[in-house]
Short mmCIF file of C-alpha atoms in Angstrom, two decimals:
data_model
loop_
_atom_site.label_atom_id
_atom_site.label_comp_id
_atom_site.label_asym_id
_atom_site.label_seq_id
_atom_site.Cartn_x
_atom_site.Cartn_y
_atom_site.Cartn_z
CA UNK A 707 -33.61 -45.73 -1.73
CA UNK A 708 -31.26 -42.78 -2.16
CA UNK A 709 -33.27 -40.78 -4.72
CA UNK A 710 -31.17 -37.77 -4.32
CA UNK A 711 -28.15 -39.56 -5.58
CA UNK A 712 -30.03 -41.08 -8.48
CA UNK A 713 -31.32 -37.62 -9.34
CA UNK A 714 -27.83 -36.13 -9.27
CA UNK A 715 -26.54 -39.02 -11.50
CA UNK A 716 -29.12 -38.07 -14.12
CA UNK A 717 -28.51 -34.31 -14.07
CA UNK A 718 -27.46 -32.86 -17.46
CA UNK A 719 -27.17 -29.46 -18.94
CA UNK A 720 -29.92 -28.78 -21.58
CA UNK A 721 -27.28 -28.83 -24.30
CA UNK A 722 -26.12 -32.31 -23.12
CA UNK A 723 -29.60 -33.66 -22.83
CA UNK A 724 -30.76 -32.80 -26.32
CA UNK A 725 -27.89 -34.60 -27.88
CA UNK A 726 -30.05 -37.71 -27.58
CA UNK A 727 -32.40 -36.36 -30.38
CA UNK A 728 -31.56 -37.75 -33.87
CA UNK A 729 -32.70 -36.71 -37.29
CA UNK A 730 -36.13 -38.26 -38.11
CA UNK A 731 -37.15 -38.49 -34.44
CA UNK A 732 -40.54 -37.70 -32.97
CA UNK A 733 -40.22 -35.40 -29.93
CA UNK A 734 -42.98 -34.62 -27.53
CA UNK A 735 -43.08 -31.18 -25.86
CA UNK A 736 -45.93 -31.95 -23.50
CA UNK A 737 -48.89 -29.71 -22.76
CA UNK A 738 -49.51 -26.21 -21.54
CA UNK A 739 -46.97 -25.17 -18.82
CA UNK A 740 -45.21 -28.49 -19.23
CA UNK A 741 -43.54 -26.91 -22.23
CA UNK A 742 -39.76 -27.42 -21.82
CA UNK A 743 -38.36 -23.94 -22.36
CA UNK A 744 -34.69 -24.71 -21.69
CA UNK A 745 -34.63 -27.90 -23.71
CA UNK A 746 -36.45 -26.25 -26.62
CA UNK A 747 -33.79 -23.46 -26.75
CA UNK A 748 -30.97 -26.05 -26.62
CA UNK A 749 -32.59 -28.16 -29.32
CA UNK A 750 -33.05 -25.19 -31.61
CA UNK A 751 -29.27 -24.56 -31.37
CA UNK A 752 -28.75 -28.00 -32.97
CA UNK A 753 -30.78 -27.18 -36.01
CA UNK A 754 -27.94 -27.39 -38.49
CA UNK A 755 -27.08 -30.92 -37.27
CA UNK A 756 -30.68 -32.23 -37.64
CA UNK A 757 -33.38 -32.74 -40.22
CA UNK A 758 -36.88 -33.98 -40.19
CA UNK A 759 -37.36 -33.76 -36.45
CA UNK A 760 -41.16 -33.80 -35.73
CA UNK A 761 -42.45 -32.20 -32.57
CA UNK A 762 -45.88 -32.46 -30.95
CA UNK A 763 -47.27 -29.84 -28.49
CA UNK A 764 -50.43 -28.68 -26.93
CA UNK A 765 -51.50 -25.25 -25.85
CA UNK A 766 -48.05 -23.76 -26.02
CA UNK A 767 -47.82 -20.02 -25.41
CA UNK A 768 -44.38 -19.75 -26.79
CA UNK A 769 -41.96 -18.65 -27.97
CA UNK A 770 -41.13 -22.10 -29.48
CA UNK A 771 -37.45 -21.62 -30.54
CA UNK A 772 -37.31 -24.68 -32.80
CA UNK A 773 -40.01 -22.92 -34.82
CA UNK A 774 -38.96 -19.38 -34.67
CA UNK A 775 -35.33 -20.19 -35.55
CA UNK A 776 -36.22 -22.44 -38.41
CA UNK A 777 -38.85 -20.45 -40.36
CA UNK A 778 -38.48 -22.62 -43.45
CA UNK A 779 -39.17 -25.82 -41.50
CA UNK A 780 -36.02 -27.35 -43.01
CA UNK A 781 -35.08 -29.01 -39.70
CA UNK A 782 -38.07 -29.01 -37.38
CA UNK A 783 -41.79 -29.54 -37.96
CA UNK A 784 -44.03 -28.38 -35.12
CA UNK A 785 -47.48 -29.98 -34.75
CA UNK A 786 -50.22 -28.88 -32.28
CA UNK A 787 -53.09 -30.93 -30.83
CA UNK A 788 -55.05 -27.81 -29.91
CA UNK A 789 -54.23 -24.11 -30.40
CA UNK A 790 -53.96 -21.02 -28.27
CA UNK A 791 -53.24 -17.62 -29.72
CA UNK A 792 -49.48 -18.12 -30.21
CA UNK A 793 -49.81 -21.42 -32.03
CA UNK A 794 -52.74 -19.93 -34.03
CA UNK A 795 -50.36 -17.20 -35.40
CA UNK A 796 -47.78 -19.93 -36.17
CA UNK A 797 -50.38 -21.78 -38.10
CA UNK A 798 -51.28 -18.58 -40.06
CA UNK A 799 -47.64 -18.31 -41.04
CA UNK A 800 -47.42 -22.03 -42.12
CA UNK A 801 -45.19 -22.91 -39.13
CA UNK A 802 -47.59 -25.17 -37.20
CA UNK A 803 -49.60 -28.15 -38.37
CA UNK A 804 -52.84 -29.09 -36.59
CA UNK A 805 -53.55 -32.63 -35.37
CA UNK A 806 -57.23 -33.41 -35.25
CA UNK A 807 -58.28 -35.22 -31.99
CA UNK A 808 -60.96 -35.74 -29.42
CA UNK A 809 -59.49 -35.00 -26.05
CA UNK A 810 -60.80 -38.14 -24.46
CA UNK A 811 -58.92 -40.17 -26.96
CA UNK A 812 -55.61 -38.28 -26.63
CA UNK A 813 -53.91 -40.73 -24.18
CA UNK A 814 -55.00 -43.64 -26.43
CA UNK A 815 -53.48 -42.17 -29.44
CA UNK A 816 -50.03 -42.41 -27.71
CA UNK A 817 -50.74 -45.80 -26.23
CA UNK A 818 -51.94 -47.41 -29.46
CA UNK A 819 -50.67 -45.46 -32.51
CA UNK A 820 -47.88 -42.95 -31.98
CA UNK A 821 -44.16 -43.04 -31.79
CA UNK A 822 -42.30 -40.95 -29.16
CA UNK A 823 -38.62 -41.11 -29.47
CA UNK A 824 -37.94 -38.40 -26.88
CA UNK A 825 -40.39 -36.97 -24.40
CA UNK A 826 -39.55 -33.65 -22.75
CA UNK A 827 -41.58 -32.08 -19.98
CA UNK A 828 -41.29 -29.31 -17.39
CA UNK A 829 -42.23 -30.49 -13.87
CA UNK A 830 -41.97 -29.18 -10.33
CA UNK A 831 -39.03 -30.29 -8.20
CA UNK A 832 -38.81 -33.95 -7.17
CA UNK A 833 -40.34 -34.84 -3.82
CA UNK A 834 -38.70 -36.88 -1.03
CA UNK A 835 -40.12 -40.08 -2.51
CA UNK A 836 -38.54 -39.61 -5.83
CA UNK A 837 -41.66 -38.47 -7.71
CA UNK A 838 -42.19 -35.54 -10.07
CA UNK A 839 -45.77 -34.16 -10.27
CA UNK A 840 -47.21 -33.45 -13.70
CA UNK A 841 -48.52 -30.19 -12.01
CA UNK A 842 -51.34 -28.53 -14.00
CA UNK A 843 -50.39 -30.32 -17.22
CA UNK A 844 -51.70 -33.91 -16.79
CA UNK A 845 -53.91 -34.31 -19.89
CA UNK A 846 -51.86 -37.22 -21.63
CA UNK A 847 -48.61 -36.91 -19.79
CA UNK A 848 -48.54 -40.39 -18.38
CA UNK A 849 -49.37 -41.91 -21.75
CA UNK A 850 -46.55 -39.93 -23.38
CA UNK A 851 -44.03 -41.13 -20.73
CA UNK A 852 -45.18 -44.74 -21.18
CA UNK A 853 -44.65 -44.45 -25.01
CA UNK A 854 -41.31 -42.64 -24.87
CA UNK A 855 -37.97 -44.22 -25.67
CA UNK A 856 -36.21 -41.48 -23.66
CA UNK A 857 -37.62 -39.23 -20.95
CA UNK A 858 -36.05 -35.91 -20.12
CA UNK A 859 -37.54 -33.78 -17.38
CA UNK A 860 -36.99 -30.01 -17.02
CA UNK A 861 -37.44 -28.79 -13.43
CA UNK A 862 -39.39 -25.55 -13.34
CA UNK A 863 -39.30 -24.02 -9.85
CA UNK A 864 -42.50 -22.06 -10.43
CA UNK A 865 -44.88 -24.96 -11.24
CA UNK A 866 -47.39 -25.90 -8.47
CA UNK A 867 -47.64 -29.46 -7.22
CA UNK A 868 -51.23 -30.76 -7.83
CA UNK A 869 -52.80 -33.95 -6.44
CA UNK A 870 -54.63 -36.42 -8.54
CA UNK A 871 -54.06 -39.82 -10.24
CA UNK A 872 -51.82 -40.84 -13.15
CA UNK A 873 -50.24 -37.52 -12.31
CA UNK A 874 -46.57 -38.28 -11.73
CA UNK A 875 -43.45 -39.97 -12.94
CA UNK A 876 -40.70 -41.49 -10.76
CA UNK A 877 -36.94 -40.73 -10.97
CA UNK A 878 -36.30 -44.38 -11.78
CA UNK A 879 -38.24 -43.99 -15.00
CA UNK A 880 -36.43 -40.85 -16.16
CA UNK A 881 -33.29 -40.82 -18.32
CA UNK A 882 -32.20 -37.25 -17.71
CA UNK A 883 -33.08 -34.18 -15.66
CA UNK A 884 -32.12 -30.60 -16.43
CA UNK A 885 -32.33 -27.57 -14.18
CA UNK A 886 -32.23 -23.78 -14.72
CA UNK A 887 -33.93 -20.53 -13.99
CA UNK A 888 -37.37 -19.80 -15.50
CA UNK A 889 -39.56 -16.73 -15.74
CA UNK A 890 -42.68 -16.74 -13.60
CA UNK A 891 -45.56 -18.65 -15.23
CA UNK A 892 -47.39 -16.80 -17.88
CA UNK A 893 -50.68 -15.69 -16.52
CA UNK A 894 -53.91 -15.91 -18.50
CA UNK A 895 -56.13 -13.11 -17.30
CA UNK A 896 -59.88 -13.52 -17.13
CA UNK A 897 -61.72 -12.28 -20.26
CA UNK A 898 -63.70 -9.15 -20.07
CA UNK A 899 -67.35 -10.12 -20.95
CA UNK A 900 -69.35 -7.77 -23.13
CA UNK A 901 -73.00 -6.95 -22.70
CA UNK A 902 -74.20 -9.69 -25.11
CA UNK A 903 -72.03 -12.26 -23.20
CA UNK A 904 -73.71 -11.16 -19.95
CA UNK A 905 -77.09 -11.39 -21.60
CA UNK A 906 -76.50 -14.96 -22.70
CA UNK A 907 -75.14 -15.77 -19.17
CA UNK A 908 -78.38 -14.43 -17.68
CA UNK A 909 -80.43 -17.03 -19.58
CA UNK A 910 -78.23 -19.98 -18.57
CA UNK A 911 -77.45 -19.34 -14.92
CA UNK A 912 -81.13 -19.49 -13.75
CA UNK A 913 -81.24 -23.03 -15.17
CA UNK A 914 -78.38 -24.25 -12.95
CA UNK A 915 -79.52 -26.00 -9.77
CA UNK A 916 -77.81 -26.06 -6.28
CA UNK A 917 -75.44 -28.97 -6.10
CA UNK A 918 -74.69 -28.97 -9.92
CA UNK A 919 -71.22 -29.88 -11.18
CA UNK A 920 -69.97 -27.51 -13.79
CA UNK A 921 -67.75 -27.78 -16.87
CA UNK A 922 -66.63 -24.48 -18.46
CA UNK A 923 -64.67 -23.74 -21.63
CA UNK A 924 -62.42 -20.83 -22.23
CA UNK A 925 -63.38 -17.32 -23.31
CA UNK A 926 -65.52 -14.37 -22.51
CA UNK A 927 -68.76 -16.29 -22.57
CA UNK A 928 -67.80 -18.97 -20.04
CA UNK A 929 -66.07 -16.26 -17.93
CA UNK A 930 -69.32 -14.25 -17.94
CA UNK A 931 -71.26 -17.23 -16.78
CA UNK A 932 -68.69 -18.10 -14.06
CA UNK A 933 -68.83 -14.48 -12.80
CA UNK A 934 -72.53 -14.50 -12.68
CA UNK A 935 -72.51 -17.82 -10.85
CA UNK A 936 -70.16 -16.24 -8.27
CA UNK A 937 -72.58 -13.43 -7.78
CA UNK A 938 -75.71 -15.71 -7.60
CA UNK A 939 -77.48 -17.42 -4.71
CA UNK A 940 -76.25 -20.89 -6.00
CA UNK A 941 -74.47 -23.05 -3.51
CA UNK A 942 -72.69 -26.43 -3.12
CA UNK A 943 -71.43 -26.50 -6.67
CA UNK A 944 -68.70 -28.87 -7.99
CA UNK A 945 -66.14 -28.82 -10.75
CA UNK A 946 -65.43 -31.46 -13.40
CA UNK A 947 -63.85 -29.81 -16.42
CA UNK A 948 -61.13 -30.58 -18.94
CA UNK A 949 -59.69 -27.07 -18.06
CA UNK A 950 -59.79 -25.49 -14.64
CA UNK A 951 -60.03 -21.88 -15.37
CA UNK A 952 -60.15 -18.57 -13.48
CA UNK A 953 -63.95 -18.77 -13.09
CA UNK A 954 -63.68 -21.82 -10.86
CA UNK A 955 -61.48 -20.01 -8.47
CA UNK A 956 -63.93 -16.99 -8.45
CA UNK A 957 -66.75 -19.43 -7.65
CA UNK A 958 -64.73 -20.95 -4.81
CA UNK A 959 -63.79 -17.54 -3.43
CA UNK A 960 -67.43 -16.54 -3.40
CA UNK A 961 -68.28 -19.63 -1.41
CA UNK A 962 -70.36 -21.25 -4.22
CA UNK A 963 -67.97 -24.19 -5.10
CA UNK A 964 -67.19 -26.86 -2.54
CA UNK A 965 -67.80 -30.12 -4.37
CA UNK A 966 -69.92 -31.32 -1.38
CA UNK A 967 -72.72 -32.81 -3.41
CA UNK A 968 -70.81 -34.43 -6.25
CA UNK A 969 -71.82 -37.97 -7.05
CA UNK A 970 -68.41 -38.80 -8.59
CA UNK A 971 -65.21 -37.72 -6.65
CA UNK A 972 -67.13 -35.99 -3.89
CA UNK A 973 -65.08 -33.16 -2.44
CA UNK A 974 -62.73 -32.92 -5.35
CA UNK A 975 -62.36 -30.50 -8.22
CA UNK A 976 -61.56 -32.85 -11.24
CA UNK A 977 -59.66 -31.52 -14.27
CA UNK A 978 -57.02 -32.34 -16.82
CA UNK A 979 -55.26 -28.95 -17.27
CA UNK A 980 -55.01 -25.68 -15.39
CA UNK A 981 -55.29 -22.54 -17.42
CA UNK A 982 -55.48 -19.20 -15.77
CA UNK A 983 -53.71 -16.69 -13.49
CA UNK A 984 -51.51 -16.87 -10.38
CA UNK A 985 -54.43 -16.91 -7.98
CA UNK A 986 -55.72 -20.03 -9.70
CA UNK A 987 -52.34 -21.74 -9.57
CA UNK A 988 -51.80 -20.79 -5.89
CA UNK A 989 -55.24 -22.32 -5.13
CA UNK A 990 -54.28 -25.57 -6.83
CA UNK A 991 -50.81 -25.97 -5.21
CA UNK A 992 -50.83 -28.76 -2.66
CA UNK A 993 -54.64 -28.45 -2.23
CA UNK A 994 -56.21 -31.83 -1.23
CA UNK A 995 -59.51 -30.81 -2.86
CA UNK A 996 -57.82 -30.86 -6.30
CA UNK A 997 -57.76 -33.96 -8.59
CA UNK A 998 -55.88 -33.66 -11.83
CA UNK A 999 -56.48 -36.75 -14.13
CA UNK A 1000 -55.89 -37.80 -17.64
CA UNK A 1001 -58.28 -36.56 -20.36
CA UNK A 1002 -59.21 -40.25 -20.96
CA UNK A 1003 -60.96 -39.98 -17.53
CA UNK A 1004 -62.05 -36.37 -17.23
CA UNK A 1005 -63.65 -36.39 -20.74
CA UNK A 1006 -64.97 -39.89 -20.73
CA UNK A 1007 -68.64 -39.71 -21.68
CA UNK A 1008 -69.36 -42.66 -19.37
CA UNK A 1009 -67.92 -40.75 -16.42
CA UNK A 1010 -69.83 -37.56 -17.40
CA UNK A 1011 -73.01 -39.57 -17.65
CA UNK A 1012 -72.72 -40.61 -13.99
CA UNK A 1013 -72.34 -37.11 -12.53
CA UNK A 1014 -75.60 -35.86 -11.02
CA UNK A 1015 -76.90 -32.48 -12.25
CA UNK A 1016 -73.92 -31.97 -14.60
CA UNK A 1017 -73.91 -28.66 -16.60
CA UNK A 1018 -71.66 -28.28 -19.67
CA UNK A 1019 -71.10 -24.72 -20.93
CA UNK A 1020 -69.03 -24.06 -24.08
CA UNK A 1021 -68.90 -21.54 -26.87
CA UNK A 1022 -68.69 -21.82 -30.64
CA UNK A 1023 -68.00 -19.76 -33.79
CA UNK A 1024 -70.88 -20.69 -36.09
CA UNK A 1025 -73.82 -22.93 -36.51
CA UNK A 1026 -75.69 -23.85 -39.68
CA UNK A 1027 -79.35 -24.47 -40.18
CA UNK A 1028 -78.86 -28.26 -40.05
CA UNK A 1029 -77.44 -27.84 -36.53
CA UNK A 1030 -73.76 -28.42 -37.45
CA UNK A 1031 -71.52 -26.64 -35.02
CA UNK A 1032 -68.06 -25.16 -35.66
CA UNK A 1033 -66.06 -24.27 -32.63
CA UNK A 1034 -62.52 -24.49 -34.04
CA UNK A 1035 -62.17 -22.80 -37.47
CA UNK A 1036 -63.25 -19.83 -39.52
CA UNK A 1037 -63.50 -21.28 -42.98
CA UNK A 1038 -60.29 -23.20 -43.45
CA UNK A 1039 -58.36 -21.08 -40.82
CA UNK A 1040 -57.69 -23.27 -37.82
CA UNK A 1041 -58.38 -21.20 -34.64
CA UNK A 1042 -58.38 -23.74 -31.78
CA UNK A 1043 -59.45 -27.47 -32.03
CA UNK A 1044 -62.07 -29.90 -31.27
CA UNK A 1045 -60.74 -30.38 -27.78
CA UNK A 1046 -63.43 -31.79 -25.40
CA UNK A 1047 -66.57 -30.04 -26.54
CA UNK A 1048 -67.92 -33.12 -28.29
CA UNK A 1049 -66.86 -35.34 -25.34
CA UNK A 1050 -69.03 -33.24 -22.98
CA UNK A 1051 -71.92 -33.05 -25.44
CA UNK A 1052 -71.94 -36.87 -25.72
CA UNK A 1053 -71.63 -37.41 -21.90
CA UNK A 1054 -74.29 -34.86 -21.19
CA UNK A 1055 -76.82 -36.41 -23.57
CA UNK A 1056 -76.23 -39.82 -21.94
CA UNK A 1057 -76.99 -38.28 -18.54
CA UNK A 1058 -80.69 -37.76 -17.82
CA UNK A 1059 -79.96 -35.12 -15.22
CA UNK A 1060 -77.43 -33.09 -17.31
CA UNK A 1061 -77.72 -29.91 -19.32
CA UNK A 1062 -75.42 -28.89 -22.12
CA UNK A 1063 -75.25 -25.35 -23.65
CA UNK A 1064 -73.34 -24.18 -26.74
CA UNK A 1065 -73.17 -20.32 -26.70
CA UNK A 1066 -72.39 -17.61 -29.18
CA UNK A 1067 -73.35 -14.02 -29.96
CA UNK A 1068 -75.71 -13.92 -32.86
CA UNK A 1069 -73.27 -11.78 -34.98
CA UNK A 1070 -69.66 -10.86 -35.37
CA UNK A 1071 -67.91 -7.92 -37.08
CA UNK A 1072 -64.97 -8.66 -39.38
CA UNK A 1073 -61.86 -6.51 -39.76
CA UNK A 1074 -63.51 -4.40 -42.43
CA UNK A 1075 -66.37 -3.56 -40.21
CA UNK A 1076 -68.91 -5.76 -41.92
CA UNK A 1077 -71.40 -7.50 -39.62
CA UNK A 1078 -72.01 -11.24 -40.32
CA UNK A 1079 -74.45 -13.72 -38.80
CA UNK A 1080 -73.00 -16.61 -36.83
CA UNK A 1081 -76.07 -18.65 -37.88
CA UNK A 1082 -75.73 -19.53 -41.58
CA UNK A 1083 -77.60 -21.75 -44.06
CA UNK A 1084 -74.58 -24.00 -44.44
CA UNK A 1085 -71.09 -23.82 -43.05
CA UNK A 1086 -68.85 -22.09 -45.59
CA UNK A 1087 -65.88 -24.45 -45.32
CA UNK A 1088 -65.78 -24.23 -41.47
CA UNK A 1089 -64.63 -27.45 -39.81
CA UNK A 1090 -67.49 -29.29 -38.10
CA UNK A 1091 -66.70 -29.74 -34.42
CA UNK A 1092 -70.11 -31.22 -33.38
CA UNK A 1093 -72.16 -33.17 -35.84
CA UNK A 1094 -75.82 -32.18 -36.25
CA UNK A 1095 -76.75 -35.52 -34.73
CA UNK A 1096 -75.32 -34.50 -31.39
CA UNK A 1097 -76.24 -30.76 -31.32
CA UNK A 1098 -78.40 -29.95 -28.27
CA UNK A 1099 -79.05 -26.49 -26.85
CA UNK A 1100 -77.78 -23.47 -28.78
CA UNK A 1101 -77.84 -20.12 -27.02
CA UNK A 1102 -77.53 -16.58 -28.35
CA UNK A 1103 -78.69 -13.25 -26.93
CA UNK A 1104 -82.06 -13.84 -28.61
CA UNK A 1105 -82.87 -17.12 -26.83
CA UNK A 1106 -82.26 -20.85 -26.70
CA UNK A 1107 -82.88 -23.41 -29.45
CA UNK A 1108 -83.17 -27.05 -28.16
CA UNK A 1109 -82.31 -29.16 -31.23
CA UNK A 1110 -82.31 -32.71 -29.85
CA UNK A 1111 -84.82 -34.75 -31.82
CA UNK A 1112 -85.90 -32.07 -34.14
CA UNK A 1113 -86.32 -32.55 -37.93
CA UNK A 1114 -84.32 -30.45 -40.36
CA UNK A 1115 -87.17 -27.96 -40.82
CA UNK A 1116 -87.77 -27.65 -37.13
CA UNK A 1117 -84.14 -27.03 -36.57
CA UNK A 1118 -84.10 -24.34 -39.20
CA UNK A 1119 -87.04 -22.61 -37.53
CA UNK A 1120 -85.62 -22.85 -34.08
CA UNK A 1121 -82.19 -21.46 -35.15
CA UNK A 1122 -83.65 -18.64 -37.23
CA UNK A 1123 -85.68 -17.67 -34.15
CA UNK A 1124 -82.54 -16.97 -32.21
CA UNK A 1125 -80.60 -15.37 -35.08
CA UNK A 1126 -80.18 -11.64 -35.23
CA UNK A 1127 -83.33 -10.03 -36.62
CA UNK A 1128 -81.40 -8.33 -39.41
CA UNK A 1129 -80.52 -11.71 -40.91
CA UNK A 1130 -83.71 -13.69 -40.43
CA UNK A 1131 -85.13 -12.96 -43.83
CA UNK A 1132 -81.95 -13.92 -45.51
CA UNK A 1133 -81.78 -17.14 -43.42
CA UNK A 1134 -85.40 -17.98 -44.34
CA UNK A 1135 -84.53 -17.67 -48.02
CA UNK A 1136 -81.49 -19.85 -47.50
CA UNK A 1137 -83.67 -22.44 -45.69
CA UNK A 1138 -86.16 -22.33 -48.63
CA UNK A 1139 -83.38 -22.92 -51.12
CA UNK A 1140 -82.17 -25.87 -49.09
CA UNK A 1141 -85.78 -27.20 -48.87
CA UNK A 1142 -85.66 -26.99 -45.05
CA UNK A 1143 -88.50 -24.40 -44.74
CA UNK A 1144 -91.96 -25.64 -44.12
CA UNK A 1145 -93.65 -22.47 -42.93
CA UNK A 1146 -92.72 -18.96 -41.93
CA UNK A 1147 -92.14 -18.27 -38.32
CA UNK A 1148 -92.14 -14.55 -38.68
#
């Protein structure tokens, strides 16, 4: 087949390509660095011709021109599956609507429930076989393409080509292709862990065994743990994580991560999205040890349950005395999303060799300088990410609370024991008012 000729026949300018979008359409902007910058700019220019165009995105670092150039949302409505800093700020301004989801279900939402009139995605250049890789943006990309009436690809010359499965689309499936210059990929630098992050990491890392397979979330706490693993005596570690973040590259560079003892996809780092700096992306590019896959596989509890010595490490915002965990909101303010935290909690519980840790500092300081406990009697309007029935090991700088199987009064005692000492009396009083307190643990 002459794929080059087919490619050329489908080439359009961004302005030509977005003419396919009609008022009332649902448009998908893909995930992460699959965000179609040139197409977004072109679509924004059509705002006066369109109304009620709904757009879905995921982990977009912006700027999103259809949002910024339509601040009254008269023409475009942007919706996010999971938020990073830029989308969070849009949400604070009323310019982004959150879509609740479990990451493992995301492809199924598209397959079973959602309309996609136009799918737009940034991809690396086409290979000689006519395929475009989804790069570091797999997640739900194949499901979006399958659901779409029209597929438009935007070639981004900076995206790495990453191996995996359900990780590509063929030129024969594509309606239009656009080209143009792009800025280098935005780099997400490693977080700088504080002393409390390091203290929490120092409690978790000794529990990890040689040959363990690791899942890490995003933020200072997971970065502290990844850094401590890189400096440890651990060896033969593996990666199976919804996000492949900078810490995994640091573990690899230190000789700790080789996937040699994995029971599922031995020799492969399995992930749904890449999220980090240039060193991470260069490591992924063309690397046969990489395996990017849809979230329906990566986050499937049945898959996680089969991985020997699996270790899941995530962070949260607050926990109440019942064991309800919020990892996505502060009150009613949406900060991130459910993502895959509950997926990995579920899979780890079903795996007799697995460990699961949810980490947080015991306190935080607000903008006015007031110190608050992250452990509270009841969540004050925070969205519950993990129900109390699935809470397992909670970690602060004061220790670990293993909640699985505990009664409500045992949970209250265990959580108050790892709260900051300045708040324990207050929490005991709250537990007594809730009739959760059986005896003092002072």
